[in-house]
PDB file of C-alpha atoms in Angstrom:
ATOM      1  CA  UNK A 204      39.499-100.478 331.804  1.00  0.00           C
ATOM      2  CA  UNK A 205      36.827-103.160 331.925  1.00  0.00           C
ATOM      3  CA  UNK A 206      37.322-106.328 333.959  1.00  0.00           C
ATOM      4  CA  UNK A 207      37.585-108.354 330.753  1.00  0.00           C
ATOM      5  CA  UNK A 208      40.192-105.976 329.361  1.00  0.00           C
ATOM      6  CA  UNK A 209      42.162-106.129 332.606  1.00  0.00           C
ATOM      7  CA  UNK A 210      42.138-109.922 332.462  1.00  0.00           C
ATOM      8  CA  UNK A 211      43.344-109.826 328.859  1.00  0.00           C
ATOM      9  CA  UNK A 212      46.221-107.508 329.780  1.00  0.00           C
ATOM     10  CA  UNK A 213      47.161-109.835 332.640  1.00  0.00           C
ATOM     11  CA  UNK A 214      47.081-112.899 330.387  1.00  0.00           C
ATOM     12  CA  UNK A 215      49.314-111.144 327.845  1.00  0.00           C
ATOM     13  CA  UNK A 216      51.727-110.023 330.544  1.00  0.00           C
ATOM     14  CA  UNK A 217      54.014-113.012 330.284  1.00  0.00           C
ATOM     15  CA  UNK A 218      57.046-113.529 328.149  1.00  0.00           C
ATOM     16  CA  UNK A 219      58.863-116.639 326.983  1.00  0.00           C
ATOM     17  CA  UNK A 220      62.252-117.018 328.644  1.00  0.00           C
ATOM     18  CA  UNK A 221      63.494-120.208 326.986  1.00  0.00           C
ATOM     19  CA  UNK A 222      63.706-123.731 328.374  1.00  0.00           C
ATOM     20  CA  UNK A 223      59.907-123.908 328.471  1.00  0.00           C
ATOM     21  CA  UNK A 224      59.582-121.238 331.146  1.00  0.00           C
ATOM     22  CA  UNK A 225      57.564-118.049 331.242  1.00  0.00           C
ATOM     23  CA  UNK A 226      57.881-115.115 333.579  1.00  0.00           C
ATOM     24  CA  UNK A 227      55.513-112.261 334.229  1.00  0.00           C
ATOM     25  CA  UNK A 228      56.770-108.927 333.018  1.00  0.00           C
ATOM     26  CA  UNK A 229      56.108-105.917 335.156  1.00  0.00           C
ATOM     27  CA  UNK A 230      53.264-103.780 333.872  1.00  0.00           C
ATOM     28  CA  UNK A 231      53.344-100.119 334.752  1.00  0.00           C
ATOM     29  CA  UNK A 232      50.182 -99.350 332.808  1.00  0.00           C
ATOM     30  CA  UNK A 233      52.223 -96.941 330.686  1.00  0.00           C
ATOM     31  CA  UNK A 234      53.005 -97.272 327.006  1.00  0.00           C
ATOM     32  CA  UNK A 235      56.125 -95.612 325.693  1.00  0.00           C
ATOM     33  CA  UNK A 236      57.270 -94.698 322.224  1.00  0.00           C
ATOM     34  CA  UNK A 237      60.770 -95.766 323.233  1.00  0.00           C
ATOM     35  CA  UNK A 238      59.603 -99.365 323.704  1.00  0.00           C
ATOM     36  CA  UNK A 239      57.797 -99.351 320.365  1.00  0.00           C
ATOM     37  CA  UNK A 240      60.790 -97.871 318.551  1.00  0.00           C
ATOM     38  CA  UNK A 241      63.043-100.542 320.056  1.00  0.00           C
ATOM     39  CA  UNK A 242      60.578-103.222 318.920  1.00  0.00           C
ATOM     40  CA  UNK A 243      60.820-102.093 315.282  1.00  0.00           C
ATOM     41  CA  UNK A 244      64.488-101.094 315.356  1.00  0.00           C
ATOM     42  CA  UNK A 245      63.910 -97.381 314.779  1.00  0.00           C
ATOM     43  CA  UNK A 246      66.734 -95.147 316.029  1.00  0.00           C
ATOM     44  CA  UNK A 247      65.517 -91.746 314.871  1.00  0.00           C
ATOM     45  CA  UNK A 248      65.212 -89.018 313.907  1.00  0.00           C
ATOM     46  CA  UNK A 249      62.511 -88.514 316.516  1.00  0.00           C
ATOM     47  CA  UNK A 250      61.810 -84.821 316.032  1.00  0.00           C
ATOM     48  CA  UNK A 251      61.139 -84.639 312.283  1.00  0.00           C
ATOM     49  CA  UNK A 252      57.460 -85.039 311.468  1.00  0.00           C
ATOM     50  CA  UNK A 253      58.149 -85.342 307.769  1.00  0.00           C
ATOM     51  CA  UNK A 254      57.317 -87.876 305.063  1.00  0.00           C
ATOM     52  CA  UNK A 255      60.774 -89.463 305.153  1.00  0.00           C
ATOM     53  CA  UNK A 256      60.383 -90.338 308.852  1.00  0.00           C
ATOM     54  CA  UNK A 257      56.850 -91.636 308.289  1.00  0.00           C
ATOM     55  CA  UNK A 258      58.059 -93.867 305.455  1.00  0.00           C
ATOM     56  CA  UNK A 259      60.869 -95.203 307.610  1.00  0.00           C
ATOM     57  CA  UNK A 260      58.770 -96.198 310.622  1.00  0.00           C
ATOM     58  CA  UNK A 261      56.064 -97.623 308.319  1.00  0.00           C
ATOM     59  CA  UNK A 262      58.590 -99.897 306.602  1.00  0.00           C
ATOM     60  CA  UNK A 263      60.294-100.909 309.845  1.00  0.00           C
ATOM     61  CA  UNK A 264      56.899-101.844 311.325  1.00  0.00           C
ATOM     62  CA  UNK A 265      55.938-104.204 308.498  1.00  0.00           C
ATOM     63  CA  UNK A 266      59.432-105.748 308.506  1.00  0.00           C
ATOM     64  CA  UNK A 267      59.360-106.345 312.273  1.00  0.00           C
ATOM     65  CA  UNK A 268      55.757-107.045 313.290  1.00  0.00           C
ATOM     66  CA  UNK A 269      53.793-109.858 311.632  1.00  0.00           C
ATOM     67  CA  UNK A 270      50.256-109.643 310.358  1.00  0.00           C
ATOM     68  CA  UNK A 271      48.693-112.588 312.191  1.00  0.00           C
ATOM     69  CA  UNK A 272      45.475-113.897 313.735  1.00  0.00           C
ATOM     70  CA  UNK A 273      46.967-116.744 315.763  1.00  0.00           C
ATOM     71  CA  UNK A 274      45.462-115.763 319.120  1.00  0.00           C
ATOM     72  CA  UNK A 275      41.955-116.838 318.160  1.00  0.00           C
ATOM     73  CA  UNK A 276      43.344-120.237 317.147  1.00  0.00           C
ATOM     74  CA  UNK A 277      45.077-120.599 320.507  1.00  0.00           C
ATOM     75  CA  UNK A 278      41.902-120.242 322.573  1.00  0.00           C
ATOM     76  CA  UNK A 279      42.528-116.512 323.156  1.00  0.00           C
ATOM     77  CA  UNK A 280      40.681-113.343 322.204  1.00  0.00           C
ATOM     78  CA  UNK A 281      41.730-110.202 320.366  1.00  0.00           C
ATOM     79  CA  UNK A 282      40.338-107.133 322.091  1.00  0.00           C
ATOM     80  CA  UNK A 283      40.520-103.506 321.018  1.00  0.00           C
ATOM     81  CA  UNK A 284      42.186-102.273 324.162  1.00  0.00           C
ATOM     82  CA  UNK A 285      45.296-100.265 323.366  1.00  0.00           C
ATOM     83  CA  UNK A 286      47.253-101.311 326.444  1.00  0.00           C
ATOM     84  CA  UNK A 287      46.512-104.988 325.810  1.00  0.00           C
ATOM     85  CA  UNK A 288      47.618-104.572 322.189  1.00  0.00           C
ATOM     86  CA  UNK A 289      50.784-102.738 323.238  1.00  0.00           C
ATOM     87  CA  UNK A 290      51.675-105.478 325.704  1.00  0.00           C
ATOM     88  CA  UNK A 291      51.020-108.198 323.156  1.00  0.00           C
ATOM     89  CA  UNK A 292      52.837-106.698 320.177  1.00  0.00           C
ATOM     90  CA  UNK A 293      55.571-104.561 321.733  1.00  0.00           C
ATOM     91  CA  UNK A 294      56.410-106.284 325.006  1.00  0.00           C
ATOM     92  CA  UNK A 295      55.682-109.896 324.066  1.00  0.00           C
ATOM     93  CA  UNK A 296      57.006-109.922 320.490  1.00  0.00           C
ATOM     94  CA  UNK A 297      53.742-110.887 318.840  1.00  0.00           C
ATOM     95  CA  UNK A 298      52.029-109.611 315.730  1.00  0.00           C
ATOM     96  CA  UNK A 299      48.374-108.825 315.211  1.00  0.00           C
ATOM     97  CA  UNK A 300      45.686-108.210 312.646  1.00  0.00           C
ATOM     98  CA  UNK A 301      44.708-104.761 311.341  1.00  0.00           C
ATOM     99  CA  UNK A 302      42.451-103.941 314.299  1.00  0.00           C
ATOM    100  CA  UNK A 303      45.528-104.283 316.492  1.00  0.00           C
ATOM    101  CA  UNK A 304      48.473-103.257 314.284  1.00  0.00           C
ATOM    102  CA  UNK A 305      46.903-100.192 312.686  1.00  0.00           C
ATOM    103  CA  UNK A 306      45.249 -99.165 315.967  1.00  0.00           C
ATOM    104  CA  UNK A 307      48.673 -99.276 317.632  1.00  0.00           C
ATOM    105  CA  UNK A 308      50.355 -97.531 314.697  1.00  0.00           C
ATOM    106  CA  UNK A 309      47.795 -94.720 314.843  1.00  0.00           C
ATOM    107  CA  UNK A 310      48.606 -94.203 318.532  1.00  0.00           C
ATOM    108  CA  UNK A 311      52.319 -94.061 317.689  1.00  0.00           C
ATOM    109  CA  UNK A 312      51.772 -91.452 314.985  1.00  0.00           C
ATOM    110  CA  UNK A 313      49.625 -89.256 317.246  1.00  0.00           C
ATOM    111  CA  UNK A 314      52.138 -89.536 320.084  1.00  0.00           C
ATOM    112  CA  UNK A 315      54.854 -88.437 317.710  1.00  0.00           C
ATOM    113  CA  UNK A 316      52.744 -85.454 316.703  1.00  0.00           C
ATOM    114  CA  UNK A 317      51.540 -86.430 313.241  1.00  0.00           C
ATOM    115  CA  UNK A 318      48.114 -85.198 312.110  1.00  0.00           C
ATOM    116  CA  UNK A 319      46.465 -88.634 312.133  1.00  0.00           C
ATOM    117  CA  UNK A 320      42.885 -89.786 311.518  1.00  0.00           C
ATOM    118  CA  UNK A 321      41.518 -93.336 311.745  1.00  0.00           C
ATOM    119  CA  UNK A 322      39.434 -94.581 308.816  1.00  0.00           C
ATOM    120  CA  UNK A 323      37.389 -97.711 308.177  1.00  0.00           C
ATOM    121  CA  UNK A 324      37.543 -99.764 304.993  1.00  0.00           C
ATOM    122  CA  UNK A 325      35.578-102.583 303.393  1.00  0.00           C
ATOM    123  CA  UNK A 326      37.635-105.462 301.992  1.00  0.00           C
ATOM    124  CA  UNK A 327      36.947-106.764 298.485  1.00  0.00           C
ATOM    125  CA  UNK A 328      35.218-110.166 298.459  1.00  0.00           C
ATOM    126  CA  UNK A 329      36.112-112.098 295.313  1.00  0.00           C
ATOM    127  CA  UNK A 330      33.237-114.542 295.815  1.00  0.00           C
ATOM    128  CA  UNK A 331      30.668-111.732 295.917  1.00  0.00           C
ATOM    129  CA  UNK A 332      32.699-109.697 293.390  1.00  0.00           C
ATOM    130  CA  UNK A 333      32.032-106.693 295.587  1.00  0.00           C
ATOM    131  CA  UNK A 334      33.266-105.011 298.733  1.00  0.00           C
ATOM    132  CA  UNK A 335      32.065-106.357 302.056  1.00  0.00           C
ATOM    133  CA  UNK A 336      29.168-104.569 303.790  1.00  0.00           C
ATOM    134  CA  UNK A 337      31.048-103.624 306.974  1.00  0.00           C
ATOM    135  CA  UNK A 338      34.195-101.703 307.839  1.00  0.00           C
ATOM    136  CA  UNK A 339      36.359-104.674 308.755  1.00  0.00           C
ATOM    137  CA  UNK A 340      39.727-103.082 308.049  1.00  0.00           C
ATOM    138  CA  UNK A 341      41.353-100.264 310.013  1.00  0.00           C
ATOM    139  CA  UNK A 342      43.427 -97.553 308.287  1.00  0.00           C
ATOM    140  CA  UNK A 343      45.208 -94.353 309.256  1.00  0.00           C
ATOM    141  CA  UNK A 344      45.295 -91.139 307.246  1.00  0.00           C
ATOM    142  CA  UNK A 345      48.167 -88.742 307.883  1.00  0.00           C
ATOM    143  CA  UNK A 346      48.393 -85.167 306.622  1.00  0.00           C
ATOM    144  CA  UNK A 347      51.866 -83.669 306.092  1.00  0.00           C
ATOM    145  CA  UNK A 348      52.320 -80.195 304.630  1.00  0.00           C
ATOM    146  CA  UNK A 349      48.787 -80.233 303.289  1.00  0.00           C
ATOM    147  CA  UNK A 350      49.122 -83.613 301.552  1.00  0.00           C
ATOM    148  CA  UNK A 351      47.211 -86.690 302.766  1.00  0.00           C
ATOM    149  CA  UNK A 352      48.672 -90.189 302.935  1.00  0.00           C
ATOM    150  CA  UNK A 353      47.049 -93.566 303.645  1.00  0.00           C
ATOM    151  CA  UNK A 354      48.996 -95.702 306.117  1.00  0.00           C
ATOM    152  CA  UNK A 355      48.276 -99.421 306.343  1.00  0.00           C
ATOM    153  CA  UNK A 356      50.824-101.560 308.197  1.00  0.00           C
ATOM    154  CA  UNK A 357      48.637-104.637 308.523  1.00  0.00           C
ATOM    155  CA  UNK A 358      47.253-106.263 305.391  1.00  0.00           C
ATOM    156  CA  UNK A 359      49.966-108.845 304.932  1.00  0.00           C
ATOM    157  CA  UNK A 360      51.274-111.115 302.160  1.00  0.00           C
ATOM    158  CA  UNK A 361      51.700-109.627 298.668  1.00  0.00           C
ATOM    159  CA  UNK A 362      49.136-106.855 299.248  1.00  0.00           C
ATOM    160  CA  UNK A 363      51.121-105.170 302.004  1.00  0.00           C
ATOM    161  CA  UNK A 364      52.349-101.658 301.229  1.00  0.00           C
ATOM    162  CA  UNK A 365      55.820-100.869 302.536  1.00  0.00           C
ATOM    163  CA  UNK A 366      55.292 -97.112 302.498  1.00  0.00           C
ATOM    164  CA  UNK A 367      52.364 -94.703 302.875  1.00  0.00           C
ATOM    165  CA  UNK A 368      50.280 -94.080 299.754  1.00  0.00           C
ATOM    166  CA  UNK A 369      49.626 -90.511 298.683  1.00  0.00           C
ATOM    167  CA  UNK A 370      45.891 -89.849 298.563  1.00  0.00           C
ATOM    168  CA  UNK A 371      45.794 -88.917 294.877  1.00  0.00           C
ATOM    169  CA  UNK A 372      43.356 -90.515 292.434  1.00  0.00           C
ATOM    170  CA  UNK A 373      44.716 -92.600 289.577  1.00  0.00           C
ATOM    171  CA  UNK A 374      48.398 -92.120 290.365  1.00  0.00           C
ATOM    172  CA  UNK A 375      50.602 -95.192 289.906  1.00  0.00           C
ATOM    173  CA  UNK A 376      52.585 -95.665 293.115  1.00  0.00           C
ATOM    174  CA  UNK A 377      55.235 -98.360 292.531  1.00  0.00           C
ATOM    175  CA  UNK A 378      56.426-100.322 295.540  1.00  0.00           C
ATOM    176  CA  UNK A 379      58.253-103.603 296.041  1.00  0.00           C
ATOM    177  CA  UNK A 380      55.106-105.736 295.754  1.00  0.00           C
ATOM    178  CA  UNK A 381      53.846-104.039 292.585  1.00  0.00           C
ATOM    179  CA  UNK A 382      52.070-100.875 291.527  1.00  0.00           C
ATOM    180  CA  UNK A 383      49.427 -99.591 293.935  1.00  0.00           C
ATOM    181  CA  UNK A 384      46.719 -97.176 292.869  1.00  0.00           C
ATOM    182  CA  UNK A 385      44.079 -95.189 294.754  1.00  0.00           C
ATOM    183  CA  UNK A 386      40.924 -94.319 292.821  1.00  0.00           C
ATOM    184  CA  UNK A 387      38.412 -91.652 293.838  1.00  0.00           C
ATOM    185  CA  UNK A 388      34.936 -93.042 293.159  1.00  0.00           C
ATOM    186  CA  UNK A 389      33.022 -90.145 294.707  1.00  0.00           C
ATOM    187  CA  UNK A 390      31.696 -91.389 298.039  1.00  0.00           C
ATOM    188  CA  UNK A 391      34.503 -93.916 298.388  1.00  0.00           C
ATOM    189  CA  UNK A 392      38.131 -94.445 297.479  1.00  0.00           C
ATOM    190  CA  UNK A 393      39.332 -97.796 296.105  1.00  0.00           C
ATOM    191  CA  UNK A 394      42.778 -99.321 296.528  1.00  0.00           C
ATOM    192  CA  UNK A 395      43.979-101.664 293.802  1.00  0.00           C
ATOM    193  CA  UNK A 396      47.275-103.325 292.980  1.00  0.00           C
ATOM    194  CA  UNK A 397      48.822-104.443 289.710  1.00  0.00           C
ATOM    195  CA  UNK A 398      51.282-107.217 290.402  1.00  0.00           C
ATOM    196  CA  UNK A 399      53.666-109.527 288.583  1.00  0.00           C
ATOM    197  CA  UNK A 400      53.320-113.068 287.323  1.00  0.00           C
ATOM    198  CA  UNK A 401      53.852-115.690 290.068  1.00  0.00           C
ATOM    199  CA  UNK A 402      56.594-118.221 289.426  1.00  0.00           C
ATOM    200  CA  UNK A 403      55.748-121.213 291.613  1.00  0.00           C
ATOM    201  CA  UNK A 404      58.717-123.492 292.306  1.00  0.00           C
ATOM    202  CA  UNK A 405      56.771-126.423 293.759  1.00  0.00           C
ATOM    203  CA  UNK A 406      54.653-127.994 290.977  1.00  0.00           C
ATOM    204  CA  UNK A 407      52.168-129.249 293.580  1.00  0.00           C
ATOM    205  CA  UNK A 408      51.075-125.626 294.109  1.00  0.00           C
ATOM    206  CA  UNK A 409      51.161-124.446 290.495  1.00  0.00           C
ATOM    207  CA  UNK A 410      47.360-124.315 290.325  1.00  0.00           C
ATOM    208  CA  UNK A 411      46.693-123.806 294.025  1.00  0.00           C
ATOM    209  CA  UNK A 412      43.941-121.408 295.122  1.00  0.00           C
ATOM    210  CA  UNK A 413      46.574-119.873 297.413  1.00  0.00           C
ATOM    211  CA  UNK A 414      48.377-118.440 294.364  1.00  0.00           C
ATOM    212  CA  UNK A 415      46.991-115.165 293.050  1.00  0.00           C
ATOM    213  CA  UNK A 416      46.772-115.303 289.260  1.00  0.00           C
ATOM    214  CA  UNK A 417      45.113-111.916 288.708  1.00  0.00           C
ATOM    215  CA  UNK A 418      47.276-109.149 287.321  1.00  0.00           C
ATOM    216  CA  UNK A 419      45.205-106.361 288.907  1.00  0.00           C
ATOM    217  CA  UNK A 420      43.358-106.886 292.182  1.00  0.00           C
ATOM    218  CA  UNK A 421      40.964-104.650 294.071  1.00  0.00           C
ATOM    219  CA  UNK A 422      41.933-104.724 297.748  1.00  0.00           C
ATOM    220  CA  UNK A 423      39.509-102.528 299.682  1.00  0.00           C
ATOM    221  CA  UNK A 424      37.457 -99.362 299.577  1.00  0.00           C
ATOM    222  CA  UNK A 425      37.167 -96.651 302.212  1.00  0.00           C
ATOM    223  CA  UNK A 426      35.577 -93.300 302.933  1.00  0.00           C
ATOM    224  CA  UNK A 427      37.275 -90.321 304.543  1.00  0.00           C
ATOM    225  CA  UNK A 428      34.836 -90.252 307.468  1.00  0.00           C
ATOM    226  CA  UNK A 429      36.884 -90.180 310.711  1.00  0.00           C
ATOM    227  CA  UNK A 430      36.366 -93.210 312.945  1.00  0.00           C
ATOM    228  CA  UNK A 431      36.942 -93.868 316.629  1.00  0.00           C
ATOM    229  CA  UNK A 432      37.977 -97.243 318.037  1.00  0.00           C
ATOM    230  CA  UNK A 433      34.374 -97.919 319.104  1.00  0.00           C
ATOM    231  CA  UNK A 434      33.385 -98.061 315.439  1.00  0.00           C
ATOM    232  CA  UNK A 435      35.273-101.368 315.152  1.00  0.00           C
ATOM    233  CA  UNK A 436      34.159-103.084 318.368  1.00  0.00           C
ATOM    234  CA  UNK A 437      31.296-105.019 316.763  1.00  0.00           C
ATOM    235  CA  UNK A 438      33.281-106.215 313.741  1.00  0.00           C
ATOM    236  CA  UNK A 439      36.178-107.159 316.018  1.00  0.00           C
ATOM    237  CA  UNK A 440      33.802-109.554 317.765  1.00  0.00           C
ATOM    238  CA  UNK A 441      32.097-110.810 314.588  1.00  0.00           C
ATOM    239  CA  UNK A 442      35.347-111.720 312.869  1.00  0.00           C
ATOM    240  CA  UNK A 443      36.243-113.994 315.792  1.00  0.00           C
ATOM    241  CA  UNK A 444      32.862-115.518 316.602  1.00  0.00           C
ATOM    242  CA  UNK A 445      31.139-115.838 313.213  1.00  0.00           C
ATOM    243  CA  UNK A 446      32.316-117.543 310.045  1.00  0.00           C
ATOM    244  CA  UNK A 447      34.942-115.342 308.417  1.00  0.00           C
ATOM    245  CA  UNK A 448      38.320-115.539 306.722  1.00  0.00           C
ATOM    246  CA  UNK A 449      39.921-115.332 310.150  1.00  0.00           C
ATOM    247  CA  UNK A 450      37.968-118.212 311.671  1.00  0.00           C
ATOM    248  CA  UNK A 451      38.549-120.282 308.525  1.00  0.00           C
ATOM    249  CA  UNK A 452      42.297-119.789 308.361  1.00  0.00           C
ATOM    250  CA  UNK A 453      45.177-119.316 310.772  1.00  0.00           C
ATOM    251  CA  UNK A 454      47.492-116.753 309.196  1.00  0.00           C
ATOM    252  CA  UNK A 455      50.937-115.356 309.953  1.00  0.00           C
ATOM    253  CA  UNK A 456      52.722-113.115 307.462  1.00  0.00           C
ATOM    254  CA  UNK A 457      55.874-111.011 307.701  1.00  0.00           C
ATOM    255  CA  UNK A 458      57.499-108.761 305.123  1.00  0.00           C
ATOM    256  CA  UNK A 459      61.191-109.303 304.344  1.00  0.00           C
ATOM    257  CA  UNK A 460      63.738-107.139 302.493  1.00  0.00           C
ATOM    258  CA  UNK A 461      63.198-109.271 299.368  1.00  0.00           C
ATOM    259  CA  UNK A 462      59.468-110.093 299.638  1.00  0.00           C
ATOM    260  CA  UNK A 463      57.532-111.812 302.392  1.00  0.00           C
ATOM    261  CA  UNK A 464      56.974-115.111 304.184  1.00  0.00           C
ATOM    262  CA  UNK A 465      53.677-116.561 305.336  1.00  0.00           C
ATOM    263  CA  UNK A 466      52.205-119.512 307.202  1.00  0.00           C
ATOM    264  CA  UNK A 467      48.599-120.242 306.258  1.00  0.00           C
ATOM    265  CA  UNK A 468      47.230-123.248 308.109  1.00  0.00           C
ATOM    266  CA  UNK A 469      49.753-125.998 307.370  1.00  0.00           C
ATOM    267  CA  UNK A 470      51.163-124.268 304.273  1.00  0.00           C
ATOM    268  CA  UNK A 471      54.391-122.277 304.507  1.00  0.00           C
ATOM    269  CA  UNK A 472      55.643-120.058 301.712  1.00  0.00           C
ATOM    270  CA  UNK A 473      58.297-117.492 300.916  1.00  0.00           C
ATOM    271  CA  UNK A 474      57.969-114.960 298.121  1.00  0.00           C
ATOM    272  CA  UNK A 475      60.927-113.252 296.462  1.00  0.00           C
ATOM    273  CA  UNK A 476      60.131-110.166 294.406  1.00  0.00           C
ATOM    274  CA  UNK A 477      62.003-109.950 291.095  1.00  0.00           C
ATOM    275  CA  UNK A 478      60.681-106.818 289.378  1.00  0.00           C
ATOM    276  CA  UNK A 479      63.512-106.779 286.813  1.00  0.00           C
ATOM    277  CA  UNK A 480      62.339-110.182 285.603  1.00  0.00           C
ATOM    278  CA  UNK A 481      58.632-109.363 285.949  1.00  0.00           C
ATOM    279  CA  UNK A 482      57.947-112.240 288.349  1.00  0.00           C
ATOM    280  CA  UNK A 483      57.460-113.064 292.011  1.00  0.00           C
ATOM    281  CA  UNK A 484      59.108-116.370 292.903  1.00  0.00           C
ATOM    282  CA  UNK A 485      56.970-118.420 295.305  1.00  0.00           C
ATOM    283  CA  UNK A 486      58.489-121.297 297.259  1.00  0.00           C
ATOM    284  CA  UNK A 487      55.544-123.063 298.930  1.00  0.00           C
ATOM    285  CA  UNK A 488      55.324-126.325 300.839  1.00  0.00           C
ATOM    286  CA  UNK A 489      53.069-128.115 303.270  1.00  0.00           C
ATOM    287  CA  UNK A 490      54.347-128.574 306.811  1.00  0.00           C
ATOM    288  CA  UNK A 491      53.476-130.860 309.701  1.00  0.00           C
ATOM    289  CA  UNK A 492      52.149-129.989 313.141  1.00  0.00           C
ATOM    290  CA  UNK A 493      55.589-130.781 314.562  1.00  0.00           C
ATOM    291  CA  UNK A 494      57.230-128.142 312.348  1.00  0.00           C
ATOM    292  CA  UNK A 495      54.898-125.245 313.104  1.00  0.00           C
ATOM    293  CA  UNK A 496      56.337-124.150 316.451  1.00  0.00           C
ATOM    294  CA  UNK A 497      59.846-124.029 314.990  1.00  0.00           C
ATOM    295  CA  UNK A 498      58.688-122.112 311.891  1.00  0.00           C
ATOM    296  CA  UNK A 499      56.921-119.512 314.029  1.00  0.00           C
ATOM    297  CA  UNK A 500      60.001-119.093 316.203  1.00  0.00           C
ATOM    298  CA  UNK A 501      62.638-119.029 313.459  1.00  0.00           C
ATOM    299  CA  UNK A 502      60.759-117.274 310.646  1.00  0.00           C
ATOM    300  CA  UNK A 503      58.485-114.905 312.579  1.00  0.00           C
ATOM    301  CA  UNK A 504      60.197-114.608 315.990  1.00  0.00           C
ATOM    302  CA  UNK A 505      56.963-115.718 317.660  1.00  0.00           C
ATOM    303  CA  UNK A 506      56.626-117.989 320.682  1.00  0.00           C
ATOM    304  CA  UNK A 507      52.998-118.639 321.574  1.00  0.00           C
ATOM    305  CA  UNK A 508      51.768-118.959 325.147  1.00  0.00           C
ATOM    306  CA  UNK A 509      49.117-121.510 324.189  1.00  0.00           C
ATOM    307  CA  UNK A 510      49.161-124.277 321.597  1.00  0.00           C
ATOM    308  CA  UNK A 511      48.127-123.259 318.106  1.00  0.00           C
ATOM    309  CA  UNK A 512      45.397-125.231 316.382  1.00  0.00           C
ATOM    310  CA  UNK A 513      46.119-124.541 312.695  1.00  0.00           C
ATOM    311  CA  UNK A 514      43.101-124.008 310.437  1.00  0.00           C
ATOM    312  CA  UNK A 515      42.913-123.912 306.654  1.00  0.00           C
ATOM    313  CA  UNK A 516      39.250-124.247 305.713  1.00  0.00           C
ATOM    314  CA  UNK A 517      37.943-123.144 302.341  1.00  0.00           C
ATOM    315  CA  UNK A 518      37.996-119.361 302.121  1.00  0.00           C
ATOM    316  CA  UNK A 519      39.515-117.158 299.436  1.00  0.00           C
ATOM    317  CA  UNK A 520      42.962-115.996 300.486  1.00  0.00           C
ATOM    318  CA  UNK A 521      46.199-115.910 298.529  1.00  0.00           C
ATOM    319  CA  UNK A 522      49.896-115.422 298.994  1.00  0.00           C
TER     320      UNK A 522
END
C-alpha cells in the first residue's frame, strides 16, 4: 500500500463513540465478509450463489449504505484503496460514491464466489444531451447459470435499482422506483428508466430543478469490456479536483422500504413511491447549517469526523 493510502486508512480508523469522543479502532489489515454482512444486516444463506441471494444482498446494501460524496466536502479525499473503503464504509458506518460502493460490492461478490466482472459506464449529461466522454461510473456484471446481470448499488436517489438487472435488451424490468430497461446499441448498452409523475408537497419546490419532470430518463451507457480498479484512478481524481457534479454539490442519499431520502446541499427531501396511484410523493424542504449534523445522524446514521461544508452550486441533479 502506498504511503498516501496508508495515511488514508489511518485517518479513517476512528469511530464516533458519543459525547463528542472518538476512539481508534484496531486495524488488522484484514477485511471479512462477516463484518460486511453485519453492516448490511444479512444473515444468510451464505452458501447459495443463486439469484435470490444476490438480490437480497443487493437490496440490503442500498437500504443500509448511503450513496454520498461528503468526504470531499469535509476536507478529505476518496481513494480507490479497498482496505480504506472497507474501513470507511463497513467499520465506520459511512457511505460512499460508486467508485467506493460498487468497488466494495464487487469484492464481496468475488469473495462469496460469484462470477463477477467490473465494468465502466458513462453517465448521461442532460446539458450536453449525450453521455459523458469518460467512464465515471463503476458497475459489476455477475453471471449466474449462464445469464448475466448488471449490479449497481451506488447511483442513489430515484435512479437507484434495488435488484440486479438482467442483461437483456429491451426488456421492461419493473422495480420500486419505476421501470428500468437495458438497450443493446451495438458497441454499448444503455440504461434508461421510466418513472412516475412527481407529487411535490411543498409548493416552493413545485418547479425546482431538483425535481425530475421527465417520464423516461437515460441514466448511463456501458460496454462489456472488463475493467480493473486502475481504469478508474484518473477519473477518481478528476471528479474531486476539477469542476464536476460532485464538487458542485454535497450529496447523501439512502434508499428506504417506501422510497428514499436525500440531502443535497441544504435541501432535504423524502420520496414515497406510490405505484398504485402512479405518483412519487416528494416532501422537500430547505434546512439550516445547524440542522445538518442531526439529519445526517438520524436519517442516514452518519457521524462525520470533520465538519461538512455543504455545497449546492448549479449543476443538473434531481431527486
